Amino acid sequence: MPDYKAPLRDIRFVRDELLDFPTHYETLPGAEDATPDMVKAILEEGAKFAEQVLAPLNRSGDEEGCTRTEDGEVRTPKGFKEAYQQFVEGGWPGLSQSPEYGGQGLPESLGLSISEMIGQANWSWSMYQGLSQGAKRTIDAHGTEEQKAVYLPKLVSGEWTGTMCLTEPHCGSDLGLLRTKAEPQADGSYKLTGTKIFISSGEHDLAENIVHIVLGRLPDAPAGTKGISLFIVPKFLPNAEGEVGERNSLVCGALENKMGIHGNATCVMNFDGATAFLIGPPNKGLNCMFTFMNLARIGTAMQGLAHAELAFQGALPYARERLQMRSLSGKKAPDKPADPIIVHPDVRRMLLTMKAFSEGGRALMYFCSQQGDIASRSPDEDARKQADALLSLLTPIAKGFLTETGVEAAYHGMQVYGGHGYIAEWGMEQNLRDARISTLYEGTTGIQALDLIGRKVLGTQGETLKAFTRIMHRFCKANADNEAIAELVGELAQLNKEWGEATMKLGMAGMQNPEEVGAAAVDYLMYAGYIVLAYFWADMARVAAERLDQGTSEEAFYRGKLQTARFYYKRILPRTRSHLAAMEAGRDSLMDIAEAEFLAVD
Ligand SMILES: Cc1cc2nc3c(=O)[nH]c(=O)nc-3n(C[C@H](O)[C@H](O)[C@H](O)COP(=O)(O)OP(=O)(O)OC[C@H]3O[C@@H](n4cnc5c(N)ncnc54)[C@H](O)[C@@H]3O)c2cc1C
């Protein structure tokens, strides 16, 4: 794979030309410092850090992995610690954090662009700092003033990192089953006992302290999700000065041996009467943890984009250089023994699929980040509510759809290399291995699909869905006479209408039998994802057509956008037909087969 290059041109296209971030920042409270010059400088510095510091550690980190000593300490791969020090010294952890705790207060959407680049350069490394973002946000939203004063400055500076501890051996998607216990103590703290598994960045040597955000149960808690509370459990207890004090009784019991993301420590964490501090109200811990989980879901959606971008960046130069067979329409490189494989329609199918998912995914992610800015900073209550509704609808779509398409893109990236893609040297197999976790953690695709159709769409009688379909409707109306994108707009308008009708039908069927909704859920999520991306591709085509019309020195860039939009509508969007058919096929073909009739082997 060639060296990673941050896709700055495309990031600028999405930020400045498609979504008009400069105007967005002019009107966003607290974003005054995010002037176009400042944003440009930050993006360029972030790109340098990603390309020069993190990308060179991606493969070595995969090969070396993490190691655990007998006393439970964990060593990250060579270079990870130094890179983290540079990250902290550069002030990156506090980029979009509150100045009250030492941050720079820049918009979260700017932080997302940095996350994109560092995640693409080295996903395993980026997880150490990524989970800290969720810990900060959770303490900020639900912590007491004292908790904020103790933990936030350290997390914002990056001196301490954070984790998210939900999963237990018997309890994954169904958090109502969790058993970790928290006993109240006379001094107001708790003693927390239990085993958490699969904890990303649970133990490591990058920072002096690790702040675990842990779900547990109080002794008299009701069963199920209504009896879950949330705790801060630091590896070292902060002393009176707020510095690292006594070692807490928790330890990394083992490191998981896993398929990919080898540079990130996936830990079994044993809490043995560890001192814990309640955060948020008792028995409302799951609600508070949703602050963390929603951010983590957006972060994981970004992972889908990361692997699609890496796959495309790896495959394109190879397809231009690798010579195999002749073009079906006659020699294209007569001076060479064969044509480069980019002449073959099937190789183009794979390249364009990666490009469509990567660039379309970027548009969706940056749109989400813009809504996040509005939801957290707008002075207008209606605007905040509207942005919040959009974000709540788009979060499971981005997480579920972009990770599935990220894995597909990583698969194509390997396929373009033929057998060489299967060989470690080229990096395409690492990309596929690293990508695979994204559809599993932070809620599997199946769980995202239930969240989308159950809670977000039917649970609000379609109100959150309308928040997005209205945007598409307005776009189609405004561009009804736009010749340059007429074909796309016509189809988008039809799909928009169909999405509403299909949802109504599903809601009716679900009232007769809730299994109808479960049976349709993943197809519904993918159907929704393809339509959402179709909207962004139509809008990107609109911008590109305008630029070409005005005259530009970057014809290839904008023509590439128009061609990819066309490809997306002709060759990817038809997938909505099969998802719709499967959705409407009903539960019977899944549920009528008796368990005994599955009969793998007897
Ligand atoms: C590398 C790695 C890192 C991780 N990092 C963290 C971390 O930092 N913190 C943390 O707390 N956890 C972490 N996890 C755990 C991860 O979030 C869980 O593995 C995930 O939520 C799924 O839970 P599970 O593995 O128990 O699968 P299960 O919940 O047992 O699910 C098994 C299958 O059943 C399906 N399923 C379950 N219930 C339903 C339903 N109602 N309807 C339809 N389908 C259903 C699922 O979609 C899945 O296909 C990590 C996992 C891994 C592998």
XYZ file of C-alpha atoms and ligand atoms in Angstrom:
655
model
C 0.000 0.000 0.000
C 1.360 3.482 -0.759
C 2.029 5.873 2.133
C -1.123 7.347 3.628
C -2.023 10.834 2.361
C -4.638 12.820 4.236
C -7.466 13.544 1.762
C -7.285 17.291 2.381
C -8.691 18.295 -1.001
C -11.787 16.202 -0.488
C -12.127 17.330 3.131
C -12.054 20.934 1.892
C -14.629 20.112 -0.771
C -17.051 18.724 1.791
C -16.392 21.353 4.445
C -16.215 24.477 2.320
C -18.058 23.794 -0.914
C -20.755 21.297 0.054
C -21.637 22.181 3.637
C -20.341 25.765 3.844
C -18.558 25.420 7.171
C -17.104 28.962 6.982
C -20.607 30.484 7.236
C -21.631 27.841 9.770
C -18.732 28.901 12.037
C -19.516 32.603 11.603
C -22.905 32.060 13.200
C -21.942 29.405 15.769
C -21.389 30.778 19.286
C -17.846 30.226 20.497
C -16.566 29.390 17.013
C -15.228 32.876 16.277
C -11.650 31.614 16.337
C -12.375 29.031 13.658
C -11.625 31.435 10.817
C -10.908 29.917 7.397
C -7.160 30.558 7.838
C -7.101 29.017 11.281
C -9.084 25.965 10.091
C -6.762 25.507 7.122
C -3.675 25.670 9.344
C -5.131 23.181 11.847
C -6.140 20.732 9.119
C -2.686 20.911 7.557
C -0.956 20.340 10.892
C -3.316 17.459 11.668
C -2.569 15.949 8.257
C 1.176 16.194 8.910
C 0.840 14.473 12.267
C -1.307 11.712 10.751
C 0.959 11.162 7.733
C 4.351 11.543 9.356
C 3.905 10.277 12.908
C 0.974 7.840 12.978
C 0.877 6.221 9.534
C 4.433 4.822 9.804
C 3.363 2.992 13.008
C 0.291 1.371 11.491
C 1.887 -1.742 10.101
C 4.540 -2.173 12.795
C 1.804 -1.776 15.426
C -0.192 -4.530 13.741
C 2.795 -6.855 13.592
C 4.014 -6.229 17.123
C 0.675 -5.892 18.944
C 0.355 -5.194 22.665
C 1.958 -7.210 25.428
C 0.897 -7.764 29.029
C 3.273 -8.391 31.895
C 2.425 -10.789 34.718
C 1.388 -7.961 37.012
C -1.190 -6.766 34.468
C 0.675 -3.795 32.982
C 0.341 -3.428 29.206
C 2.976 -2.262 26.750
C 1.767 -0.762 23.474
C 3.746 -1.271 20.235
C 7.007 0.581 19.690
C 6.492 4.263 18.890
C 2.898 4.494 20.177
C 3.918 6.159 23.443
C 6.152 8.745 21.770
C 3.418 9.512 19.240
C 0.972 10.021 22.094
C 3.404 12.395 23.819
C 3.641 14.425 20.636
C -0.137 14.434 20.382
C -0.413 15.808 23.925
C 2.379 18.339 23.466
C 0.659 19.570 20.299
C -2.486 20.307 22.326
C -4.608 18.023 20.132
C -6.670 16.363 22.922
C -8.104 19.761 23.944
C -8.816 21.064 20.437
C -12.584 21.129 20.755
C -12.853 20.969 24.548
C -14.132 23.675 26.838
C -11.634 26.450 27.739
C -12.957 26.130 31.300
C -10.957 22.898 31.586
C -7.977 23.930 29.505
C -9.356 23.204 26.035
C -9.241 25.456 22.992
C -13.023 25.568 22.563
C -12.964 25.062 18.795
C -16.030 23.389 17.248
C -16.457 19.631 17.620
C -16.807 19.385 13.838
C -13.213 20.546 13.453
C -12.149 17.866 15.903
C -13.948 15.341 13.686
C -11.778 16.235 10.692
C -8.697 15.615 12.816
C -10.199 12.326 14.040
C -10.781 11.330 10.439
C -7.137 11.779 9.514
C -5.605 10.195 12.578
C -8.062 7.297 12.376
C -7.162 6.643 8.756
C -3.468 6.817 9.496
C -3.634 4.356 12.384
C -6.994 3.209 13.708
C -5.545 1.199 16.618
C -3.596 4.162 17.944
C -6.477 6.568 17.459
C -8.709 4.487 19.746
C -6.609 5.379 22.811
C -7.493 9.024 22.423
C -10.926 8.412 20.877
C -12.390 6.783 23.969
C -11.095 9.663 26.096
C -13.427 11.952 24.119
C -16.412 9.920 25.298
C -15.201 9.904 28.913
C -14.809 13.698 28.841
C -18.231 14.267 27.350
C -19.884 11.915 29.865
C -18.257 13.523 32.911
C -19.027 16.972 31.531
C -22.690 16.107 30.966
C -23.392 14.106 34.136
C -20.584 14.670 36.640
C -20.702 16.819 39.781
C -18.755 20.090 39.781
C -16.104 18.380 41.897
C -15.806 15.433 39.497
C -15.484 17.813 36.578
C -12.804 19.823 38.375
C -10.771 16.689 39.173
C -11.059 14.704 35.942
C -11.712 17.073 33.060
C -8.468 19.106 33.099
C -6.439 15.861 33.052
C -8.527 14.290 30.300
C -8.598 17.502 28.270
C -4.818 17.853 28.446
C -4.446 14.185 27.518
C -2.378 13.394 30.629
C -5.075 10.842 31.502
C -7.127 8.717 29.089
C -10.595 7.199 29.375
C -12.393 3.926 28.667
C -15.937 2.684 28.331
C -16.717 -0.432 30.391
C -20.048 -2.043 29.544
C -19.476 -5.572 28.311
C -19.316 -8.632 30.593
C -18.857 -12.266 29.586
C -22.615 -13.036 29.635
C -23.774 -9.532 28.687
C -23.110 -7.795 25.369
C -26.015 -6.331 23.401
C -28.323 -6.914 26.375
C -26.928 -4.646 29.067
C -29.866 -5.466 31.329
C -28.004 -8.685 32.175
C -24.978 -7.010 33.706
C -23.835 -8.138 37.160
C -20.987 -5.837 38.254
C -21.835 -4.757 41.813
C -21.208 -1.463 43.576
C -21.450 -1.369 47.412
C -21.948 2.055 49.019
C -19.258 3.140 51.499
C -19.530 5.462 54.504
C -17.526 8.198 52.741
C -19.946 8.367 49.787
C -17.774 6.310 47.432
C -18.520 2.730 46.303
C -16.617 -0.545 46.144
C -17.045 -1.958 42.662
C -16.567 -5.647 41.913
C -16.963 -7.439 38.605
C -15.342 -8.487 35.359
C -15.585 -6.442 32.193
C -14.375 -7.955 28.937
C -13.291 -6.549 25.569
C -12.374 -3.170 27.072
C -10.603 -1.119 24.421
C -7.559 0.779 25.746
C -8.356 -0.714 29.187
C -4.687 -0.759 30.148
C -1.678 0.763 28.405
C 1.513 2.747 28.890
C 0.602 5.943 27.027
C -0.702 8.018 29.917
C -0.137 8.200 33.674
C -3.741 7.398 34.588
C -6.774 5.694 33.031
C -10.289 6.793 33.924
C -12.724 3.921 33.511
C -16.383 4.815 33.004
C -18.135 1.695 34.259
C -21.703 0.392 34.368
C -22.649 -1.449 37.559
C -25.504 -2.217 39.924
C -26.316 -0.916 43.392
C -27.327 -3.575 45.962
C -31.052 -2.743 45.933
C -31.257 -1.990 42.198
C -34.230 -3.242 40.167
C -33.442 -5.983 37.649
C -32.779 -5.176 33.991
C -31.774 -1.878 32.437
C -33.709 0.158 35.026
C -31.245 -0.866 37.734
C -27.973 0.202 36.153
C -25.783 2.976 37.556
C -22.682 4.647 36.193
C -19.334 5.025 37.945
C -15.977 6.688 37.512
C -13.283 4.193 38.455
C -9.761 5.583 38.015
C -6.711 3.330 37.792
C -4.961 5.650 40.279
C -7.132 7.546 42.758
C -6.597 11.294 42.468
C -4.954 12.743 45.612
C -5.918 16.010 47.329
C -3.986 17.989 44.697
C -5.828 16.202 41.890
C -2.686 14.331 40.893
C -2.120 10.584 40.594
C -2.390 8.981 44.056
C -3.003 5.500 45.419
C -3.320 2.541 42.999
C -6.942 1.356 42.775
C -7.810 -2.347 42.988
C -8.439 -3.098 39.360
C -6.208 -4.896 36.934
C -6.011 -6.039 33.355
C -6.454 -9.811 33.708
C -5.716 -10.653 30.073
C -5.380 -9.247 26.581
C -7.637 -10.613 23.870
C -5.943 -12.286 20.923
C -7.942 -10.941 18.008
C -8.369 -10.649 14.230
C -7.315 -7.021 13.753
C -6.604 -3.677 15.490
C -3.620 -5.406 17.115
C -2.093 -2.135 18.237
C -5.038 -1.429 20.502
C -5.176 -3.264 23.837
C -8.491 -5.126 24.182
C -8.558 -6.005 27.867
C -10.303 -8.210 30.371
C -10.620 -5.819 33.306
C -11.028 -7.237 36.812
C -12.469 -4.826 39.371
C -11.952 -6.208 42.852
C -13.607 -3.884 45.344
C -12.229 -0.935 43.375
C -13.018 2.539 44.692
C -15.695 3.998 42.446
C -17.619 7.266 42.315
C -21.226 7.436 41.207
C -21.813 9.664 38.219
C -25.354 10.797 37.482
C -28.405 9.619 39.466
C -28.604 6.062 40.864
C -30.248 3.571 38.479
C -30.100 6.034 35.591
C -26.663 4.959 34.494
C -27.663 3.641 31.114
C -29.217 6.990 30.167
C -25.983 8.724 31.167
C -23.878 6.148 29.321
C -25.804 6.959 26.147
C -23.849 10.230 26.075
C -20.715 8.094 25.716
C -22.277 5.497 23.425
C -23.677 8.022 20.939
C -20.281 9.624 20.580
C -18.628 6.218 20.275
C -21.126 5.275 17.564
C -20.246 8.351 15.527
C -16.575 7.535 16.157
C -17.106 4.006 14.857
C -19.013 5.293 11.823
C -15.836 7.259 11.141
C -13.953 3.957 11.207
C -16.094 2.766 8.283
C -15.062 5.830 6.320
C -11.426 5.353 7.378
C -11.193 1.847 5.932
C -13.039 2.805 2.738
C -10.598 5.686 2.198
C -7.569 3.491 2.911
C -8.847 0.781 0.576
C -9.312 3.305 -2.222
C -5.955 4.990 -1.630
C -4.255 1.580 -1.698
C -6.084 0.169 -4.710
C -6.013 3.109 -7.138
C -2.254 3.357 -7.770
C -2.014 -0.432 -7.953
C -4.786 -0.549 -10.581
C -2.896 2.037 -12.633
C 0.389 0.137 -12.484
C -0.448 -3.547 -12.490
C -0.382 -4.917 -16.034
C -2.647 -7.883 -16.787
C -4.418 -8.810 -20.014
C -5.715 -6.451 -22.659
C -8.691 -4.149 -22.620
C -11.795 -5.690 -24.237
C -11.976 -2.743 -26.630
C -8.385 -2.991 -27.866
C -4.928 -2.287 -26.467
C -4.683 0.799 -24.286
C -0.932 0.570 -23.601
C 0.421 -0.933 -26.831
C 4.014 -0.239 -25.784
C 3.615 -2.486 -22.748
C 3.197 -6.262 -22.541
C -0.347 -5.822 -21.172
C -2.733 -3.058 -20.163
C -2.984 -1.716 -16.616
C -5.896 -3.398 -14.847
C -7.732 -0.070 -14.467
C -8.946 -0.562 -18.060
C -11.085 -3.549 -17.039
C -14.735 -2.801 -16.262
C -14.759 -5.036 -13.208
C -11.746 -3.309 -11.659
C -13.461 0.033 -12.269
C -16.574 -1.315 -10.557
C -14.511 -1.996 -7.457
C -12.604 1.298 -7.561
C -15.752 3.351 -8.026
C -17.550 1.474 -5.255
C -14.726 2.365 -2.844
C -14.687 5.982 -4.024
C -18.467 6.265 -3.732
C -18.525 4.885 -0.179
C -15.526 6.860 0.988
C -16.472 10.283 -0.399
C -20.201 9.794 0.186
C -19.457 8.632 3.741
C -17.372 11.752 4.349
C -20.284 13.971 3.324
C -22.608 12.129 5.704
C -20.123 12.252 8.596
C -19.400 15.953 8.206
C -23.100 16.719 7.936
C -23.580 14.854 11.245
C -20.762 16.852 12.830
C -22.385 20.096 11.694
C -25.643 19.009 13.303
C -23.658 18.148 16.444
C -22.265 21.706 16.556
C -25.765 23.155 16.235
C -27.266 20.780 18.802
C -24.633 21.712 21.385
C -24.052 25.422 20.662
C -26.936 27.106 18.850
C -28.747 29.807 20.843
C -31.947 28.935 18.964
C -33.876 26.228 20.798
C -35.770 25.072 17.702
C -32.542 24.766 15.738
C -31.015 22.740 18.589
C -34.022 20.416 18.707
C -34.052 19.951 14.956
C -30.323 19.182 14.869
C -30.708 16.767 17.745
C -33.520 14.926 15.945
C -31.431 14.669 12.780
C -28.437 13.398 14.678
C -30.455 10.828 16.554
C -31.840 9.474 13.247
C -28.515 9.558 11.421
C -26.357 8.038 14.187
C -27.514 4.397 13.747
C -27.533 4.841 9.949
C -23.981 6.213 9.944
C -22.753 3.570 12.384
C -24.501 0.596 10.752
C -24.309 1.532 7.084
C -20.866 3.142 6.910
C -19.215 0.285 8.776
C -20.865 -2.309 6.511
C -19.822 -0.365 3.411
C -16.380 0.221 4.973
C -15.912 -3.545 5.245
C -17.159 -3.976 1.676
C -14.700 -1.329 0.466
C -11.850 -3.019 2.352
C -12.852 -6.285 0.661
C -12.720 -4.645 -2.788
C -9.402 -3.018 -1.896
C -7.944 -6.459 -1.360
C -9.665 -7.885 -4.455
C -8.128 -5.252 -6.763
C -4.707 -6.573 -5.725
C -5.646 -10.142 -6.661
C -3.624 -12.687 -4.667
C -1.179 -9.959 -3.658
C -3.971 -8.418 -1.611
C -3.943 -11.493 0.597
C -0.235 -11.062 1.334
C 0.565 -8.946 4.388
C 3.257 -6.883 2.630
C 0.702 -4.723 0.788
C -1.362 -3.710 3.802
C -4.710 -4.513 2.206
C -5.304 -7.565 4.387
C -4.589 -5.512 7.522
C -7.128 -2.958 6.337
C -9.749 -5.683 5.958
C -8.901 -7.276 9.333
C -8.953 -3.896 11.088
C -12.232 -2.906 9.416
C -14.083 -6.053 10.457
C -14.559 -5.092 14.114
C -16.450 -1.922 13.188
C -19.729 -3.721 12.443
C -19.508 -5.531 15.781
C -18.531 -3.168 18.574
C -20.523 -0.172 19.791
C -23.633 -2.218 18.962
C -23.696 -4.653 16.061
C -25.374 -3.778 12.770
C -28.405 -5.768 13.960
C -28.631 -3.654 17.125
C -28.189 -0.372 15.187
C -30.987 -1.494 12.872
C -33.358 -2.133 15.789
C -32.447 1.266 17.248
C -33.151 2.946 13.907
C -36.483 1.399 13.068
C -37.698 0.797 16.630
C -36.650 3.774 18.748
C -35.791 6.427 16.200
C -38.379 5.968 13.442
C -41.459 4.103 14.719
C -40.830 5.210 18.317
C -41.307 8.849 17.263
C -44.201 8.116 14.859
C -41.877 8.976 12.002
C -41.054 12.482 13.305
C -37.260 12.060 13.290
C -37.430 10.462 9.857
C -39.298 13.498 8.585
C -36.472 15.729 9.826
C -34.302 14.213 7.102
C -36.863 13.479 4.381
C -37.876 17.164 4.535
C -34.290 18.132 3.679
C -34.317 15.780 0.704
C -37.721 17.056 -0.368
C -36.519 20.677 -0.288
C -33.409 19.738 -2.235
C -35.419 17.944 -4.931
C -37.830 20.861 -5.233
C -35.056 23.437 -5.459
C -33.271 21.398 -8.135
C -36.290 20.230 -10.111
C -35.153 22.302 -13.097
C -31.456 21.743 -12.671
C -30.610 20.083 -15.998
C -27.139 19.024 -14.897
C -28.464 16.671 -12.218
C -32.029 16.076 -13.467
C -31.627 12.310 -13.646
C -30.422 12.075 -10.064
C -33.019 14.430 -8.632
C -35.932 12.585 -10.242
C -34.832 9.301 -8.761
C -34.074 10.778 -5.357
C -37.536 12.350 -5.154
C -39.143 8.990 -5.900
C -37.045 7.164 -3.346
C -37.777 9.796 -0.738
C -41.487 9.211 -1.190
C -41.048 5.450 -1.224
C -39.029 5.538 2.032
C -41.955 7.157 3.837
C -44.464 4.693 2.385
C -42.314 1.653 3.155
C -41.912 2.885 6.732
C -45.662 3.260 7.158
C -46.262 -0.229 5.817
C -43.668 -1.661 8.155
C -45.155 0.191 11.109
C -48.598 -1.280 10.313
C -47.190 -4.785 9.936
C -45.311 -4.321 13.226
C -48.557 -3.523 15.011
C -49.887 -6.950 14.001
C -46.658 -8.720 14.899
C -43.481 -7.051 16.271
C -41.371 -9.752 14.618
C -42.188 -8.098 11.287
C -40.074 -5.125 12.389
C -37.177 -7.288 13.616
C -37.271 -9.301 10.391
C -37.005 -6.143 8.260
C -34.616 -4.156 10.447
C -31.182 -4.680 8.841
C -32.612 -4.400 5.319
C -34.349 -1.211 6.439
C -31.079 0.206 7.768
C -29.191 -0.568 4.567
C -32.068 0.742 2.408
C -32.041 3.967 4.447
C -28.252 4.218 4.187
C -28.259 3.924 0.396
C -30.915 6.646 0.135
C -29.115 8.976 2.555
C -25.903 8.592 0.558
C -27.860 9.174 -2.661
C -28.911 12.559 -1.283
C -25.300 13.503 -0.550
C -24.137 12.276 -3.960
C -26.814 14.344 -5.703
C -25.809 17.402 -3.708
C -22.102 16.821 -4.433
C -22.968 16.476 -8.121
C -24.839 19.798 -7.914
C -21.763 21.567 -6.529
C -19.462 19.902 -9.065
C -21.725 20.840 -11.996
C -21.795 24.458 -10.804
C -18.002 24.597 -10.540
C -17.579 23.106 -14.009
C -20.085 25.552 -15.382
C -18.230 28.483 -13.841
C -14.923 27.230 -15.259
C -12.245 25.694 -13.071
C -8.621 24.611 -13.195
C -9.647 21.421 -11.371
C -11.785 19.841 -14.051
C -10.698 16.292 -13.260
C -11.653 16.682 -9.605
C -15.175 17.918 -10.334
C -15.771 15.613 -13.302
C -14.740 12.751 -11.043
C -17.491 13.793 -8.646
C -20.121 13.898 -11.382
C -19.060 10.529 -12.764
C -19.038 8.924 -9.335
C -22.512 10.295 -8.617
C -23.688 8.778 -11.886
C -22.043 5.465 -11.043
C -23.641 5.523 -7.583
C -27.137 6.065 -8.987
C -26.772 3.498 -11.778
C -24.895 0.752 -10.024
C -25.161 1.069 -6.245
C -28.587 2.589 -5.665
C -30.393 -0.378 -7.332
C -29.435 -2.294 -4.181
C -32.397 -0.512 -2.553
C -34.669 -2.737 -4.724
C -33.475 -5.948 -3.132
C -33.487 -4.467 0.383
C -37.035 -3.230 -0.136
C -38.147 -6.638 -1.432
C -36.532 -8.393 1.535
C -38.091 -5.894 3.966
C -41.494 -6.486 2.480
C -41.094 -10.250 2.372
C -42.222 -10.411 6.001
C -41.237 -12.532 8.965
C -42.589 -15.919 7.850
C -39.641 -17.083 5.759
C -37.394 -16.434 8.783
C -39.593 -17.473 11.662
C -41.578 -20.448 10.354
C -38.594 -22.761 10.292
C -38.464 -24.657 13.600
C -35.151 -24.643 15.481
C -34.858 -28.403 14.965
C -35.182 -27.903 11.210
C -31.953 -25.854 11.007
C -30.085 -29.170 11.304
C -26.408 -28.269 10.783
C -25.091 -31.629 11.923
C -26.638 -34.111 14.303
C -12.142 -5.673 19.780
C -13.329 -5.332 20.614
C -13.349 -4.130 21.311
C -14.436 -3.821 22.121
N -14.414 -2.682 22.895
C -15.353 -2.517 23.866
C -15.228 -1.492 24.841
O -14.318 -0.666 24.794
N -16.148 -1.429 25.828
C -17.180 -2.313 25.930
O -17.961 -2.212 26.860
N -17.340 -3.291 25.003
C -16.450 -3.425 23.993
N -16.575 -4.428 23.076
C -17.728 -5.304 23.162
C -18.709 -5.084 22.016
O -19.331 -3.842 22.134
C -19.687 -6.273 22.013
O -18.949 -7.401 21.574
C -20.890 -6.019 21.148
O -21.705 -5.035 21.711
C -21.731 -7.269 20.923
O -21.965 -7.968 22.117
P -21.628 -9.522 22.186
O -20.276 -9.737 21.646
O -21.916 -10.022 23.545
O -22.657 -10.194 21.170
P -24.142 -10.622 21.511
O -24.870 -9.546 22.173
O -24.121 -11.963 22.170
O -24.751 -10.789 20.041
C -24.512 -11.953 19.225
C -25.316 -11.801 17.926
O -26.710 -11.718 18.247
C -27.288 -10.557 17.676
N -28.323 -10.064 18.574
C -28.299 -9.941 19.922
N -29.467 -9.462 20.368
C -30.246 -9.262 19.298
C -31.583 -8.772 19.097
N -32.342 -8.374 20.107
N -32.050 -8.709 17.839
C -31.297 -9.079 16.791
N -30.041 -9.557 16.909
C -29.535 -9.639 18.145
C -26.138 -9.577 17.518
O -26.409 -8.627 16.503
C -24.989 -10.515 17.159
O -25.020 -10.783 15.783
C -15.528 -4.712 22.205
C -15.521 -5.902 21.461
C -14.427 -6.221 20.697
C -14.431 -7.536 19.967
